[in-house]
Amino acid sequence: MASKVTLSLIKADVGGYVGHARMHPDLMAEAARALEKHTHAGTLIDFRVLACGDDVGLLMSHDQGNDSNKIHQLAWNVFEDCTEVARKLKLYGAGQDLLADAFSGNIRGMGPGVAEMTFLERKSEPFLVFFADKTSAGAWNLPLFRMFADPFNTIGLVISPAMHEGYRFEVYDVKGNRKIVLDTPEQMYDLLVFIGAPGRYMVRNVYTKSGEIAATSSTERLALIAGRYVGKDDPVCIVRSQSEFPAVGEVLEPFTMPHIVEGWMRGSHYGPLMPCRVSEAHPSRFDGPPRVIGLGFQLANGKLVGPQDMFDDPSFDESRRLCNVIADHLRRHGPFEPHRLPMEEMEYTTLPQVMAKLEDQWQSLDGHKTDKTKEKRVAAH
Ligand code: F6R
Ligand code: MG
Ligand code: MG
């Protein structure tokens, strides 16, 4: 019987060059050297070292299944080795996303973002990897909805017998620490109740109605793990394509509408998610705007054939141009909402430290000194 293959995509920001703009080639070489060793030792079938902005991503194929201790430990060690290189080069924020002092069993909840899926490789297995910088987990909600539930995006939902049944969405409530499973098209409106609020509800997995994994995304929120601002999540996502899944073009189509995501400068602003070529995945303007790369692969007995740079296509030029227009307009708002995030989201930035300094200067509108609780309540709104 054929055995299943697992794709693990584990990413972290372990040092930026220059500032938070991009990944230094020495870190990528270090990661490749370490993963090569594990491939020779037989732990991995294949790997690719990916980068978007200041984040490095380890795409690994293996037969250890999801949440494997061995694979997570291996990724953690690679990030530690890369951190060493970053320290030597005095890169910015060396070791930034390694929130724990040491590895303990599972890398989830320790800082890095994780997207994993295990399946039986099909006769031909095309899949796409998306990797974003300067934005949060939850940024995939809108594109995943479009790919798997919106017939205006995915015509296969209407005309392909292999897709007409629709899909099953597994949604995480990352603040409530719970999850819900909703079917489309039957529960499409219920699904939108939640995933329209991507700061809290995130599409973790999409399945076919028969239970086959179709897409998975990293939902780790650094601020919730650390309880303070330590950089943005810069999430990753894997989508299987063709046949019973959306065609490659249907998977890419949502990115022609640059949707507005949170992140950008100091993780504190809304901005358009720009689909860009790998060679352009180095955010600089106002530390952004947020961007996403799309990489296409074929699997051949667990070996990774690719990547193909899917946004290296002039048909995305207009989306990029629109991003720049939206970015210009939002930037003109400067420190004002809705460019700046609402107060509730700013709680996880450095703003509360500044507000705390001003607390004693507040005076009651009734002419009395305000009580601290009330001050806090007012300040939070
Ligand atoms: C956003 C990001 C950057 C930094 C900014 C300030 O995800 O990483 O926009 O927040 O460059 O960085 P520090 O505070 O490290 O000087
Ligand atoms: Mg960084
Ligand atoms: Mg980053």
mmCIF file of N, CA, C and O and ligand atoms in Angstrom, residues 13 20 54 92 96 134 229 231-232 234 264-267 286-287, ligand 1:
data_model
loop_
_atom_site.group_PDB
_atom_site.id
_atom_site.type_symbol
_atom_site.label_atom_id
_atom_site.label_comp_id
_atom_site.label_asym_id
_atom_site.label_seq_id
_atom_site.Cartn_x
_atom_site.Cartn_y
_atom_site.Cartn_z
ATOM 1 N N ASP A 13 11.016 34.480 11.900
ATOM 2 C CA ASP A 13 11.892 35.633 11.691
ATOM 3 C C ASP A 13 13.017 35.486 12.711
ATOM 4 O O ASP A 13 12.789 35.580 13.914
ATOM 5 N N HIS A 20 14.063 45.228 9.086
ATOM 6 C CA HIS A 20 13.112 44.116 8.944
ATOM 7 C C HIS A 20 12.782 43.840 7.477
ATOM 8 O O HIS A 20 11.727 43.306 7.168
ATOM 9 N N ASP A 54 11.616 39.454 5.878
ATOM 10 C CA ASP A 54 12.628 39.070 6.868
ATOM 11 C C ASP A 54 12.348 37.710 7.499
ATOM 12 O O ASP A 54 12.838 37.414 8.590
ATOM 13 N N TYR A 92 19.377 42.435 12.332
ATOM 14 C CA TYR A 92 18.404 43.065 13.222
ATOM 15 C C TYR A 92 17.402 42.045 13.782
ATOM 16 O O TYR A 92 16.810 41.271 13.048
ATOM 17 N N GLN A 96 14.426 36.673 16.881
ATOM 18 C CA GLN A 96 13.184 37.374 17.255
ATOM 19 C C GLN A 96 11.987 36.459 17.553
ATOM 20 O O GLN A 96 11.301 36.631 18.547
ATOM 21 N N LYS A 134 4.915 41.058 6.888
ATOM 22 C CA LYS A 134 4.320 42.292 7.423
ATOM 23 C C LYS A 134 2.807 42.204 7.536
ATOM 24 O O LYS A 134 2.070 43.165 7.283
ATOM 25 N N TYR A 229 3.819 42.883 21.898
ATOM 26 C CA TYR A 229 4.229 42.951 20.496
ATOM 27 C C TYR A 229 5.653 42.438 20.322
ATOM 28 O O TYR A 229 6.573 42.937 20.945
ATOM 29 N N GLY A 231 6.654 41.517 16.904
ATOM 30 C CA GLY A 231 6.743 41.356 15.451
ATOM 31 C C GLY A 231 5.474 40.702 14.948
ATOM 32 O O GLY A 231 4.694 40.159 15.732
ATOM 33 N N LYS A 232 5.270 40.736 13.627
ATOM 34 C CA LYS A 232 4.034 40.192 13.067
ATOM 35 C C LYS A 232 4.175 38.703 12.773
ATOM 36 O O LYS A 232 5.278 38.169 12.670
ATOM 37 N N ASP A 234 3.330 36.961 10.035
ATOM 38 C CA ASP A 234 3.848 36.658 8.703
ATOM 39 C C ASP A 234 3.561 35.205 8.327
ATOM 40 O O ASP A 234 4.467 34.361 8.250
ATOM 41 N N TRP A 264 1.948 45.859 8.313
ATOM 42 C CA TRP A 264 2.739 46.989 7.788
ATOM 43 C C TRP A 264 3.633 47.578 8.898
ATOM 44 O O TRP A 264 4.115 46.846 9.748
ATOM 45 N N MET A 265 3.847 48.876 8.864
ATOM 46 C CA MET A 265 4.777 49.502 9.824
ATOM 47 C C MET A 265 4.406 49.198 11.281
ATOM 48 O O MET A 265 3.272 49.418 11.689
ATOM 49 N N ARG A 266 5.351 48.673 12.019
ATOM 50 C CA ARG A 266 5.212 48.373 13.446
ATOM 51 C C ARG A 266 4.009 47.478 13.739
ATOM 52 O O ARG A 266 3.469 47.491 14.840
ATOM 53 N N GLY A 267 3.589 46.731 12.732
ATOM 54 C CA GLY A 267 2.450 45.826 12.904
ATOM 55 C C GLY A 267 1.193 46.557 13.320
ATOM 56 O O GLY A 267 0.267 45.965 13.877
ATOM 57 N N PHE A 286 7.752 52.326 4.090
ATOM 58 C CA PHE A 286 7.058 52.329 5.382
ATOM 59 C C PHE A 286 7.016 50.886 5.919
ATOM 60 O O PHE A 286 6.027 50.409 6.437
ATOM 61 N N ASP A 287 8.151 50.194 5.725
ATOM 62 C CA ASP A 287 8.291 48.773 6.101
ATOM 63 C C ASP A 287 7.209 47.908 5.436
ATOM 64 O O ASP A 287 6.703 46.946 6.040
HETATM 65 C C1 F6R B 1 6.583 45.087 11.305
HETATM 66 C C2 F6R B 1 8.022 45.249 11.516
HETATM 67 C C3 F6R B 1 8.618 46.596 11.443
HETATM 68 C C4 F6R B 1 9.077 47.068 12.827
HETATM 69 C C5 F6R B 1 9.676 48.489 12.763
HETATM 70 C C6 F6R B 1 10.216 48.958 14.115
HETATM 71 O O1 F6R B 1 6.223 43.736 11.354
HETATM 72 O O2 F6R B 1 8.719 44.300 11.779
HETATM 73 O O3 F6R B 1 7.747 47.515 10.848
HETATM 74 O O4 F6R B 1 8.004 47.043 13.724
HETATM 75 O O5 F6R B 1 10.746 48.505 11.852
HETATM 76 O O6 F6R B 1 11.084 48.005 14.588
HETATM 77 P P1 F6R B 1 11.907 48.151 15.950
HETATM 78 O O7 F6R B 1 10.911 48.511 17.008
HETATM 79 O O8 F6R B 1 12.530 46.807 16.122
HETATM 80 O O9 F6R B 1 12.906 49.250 15.731
#
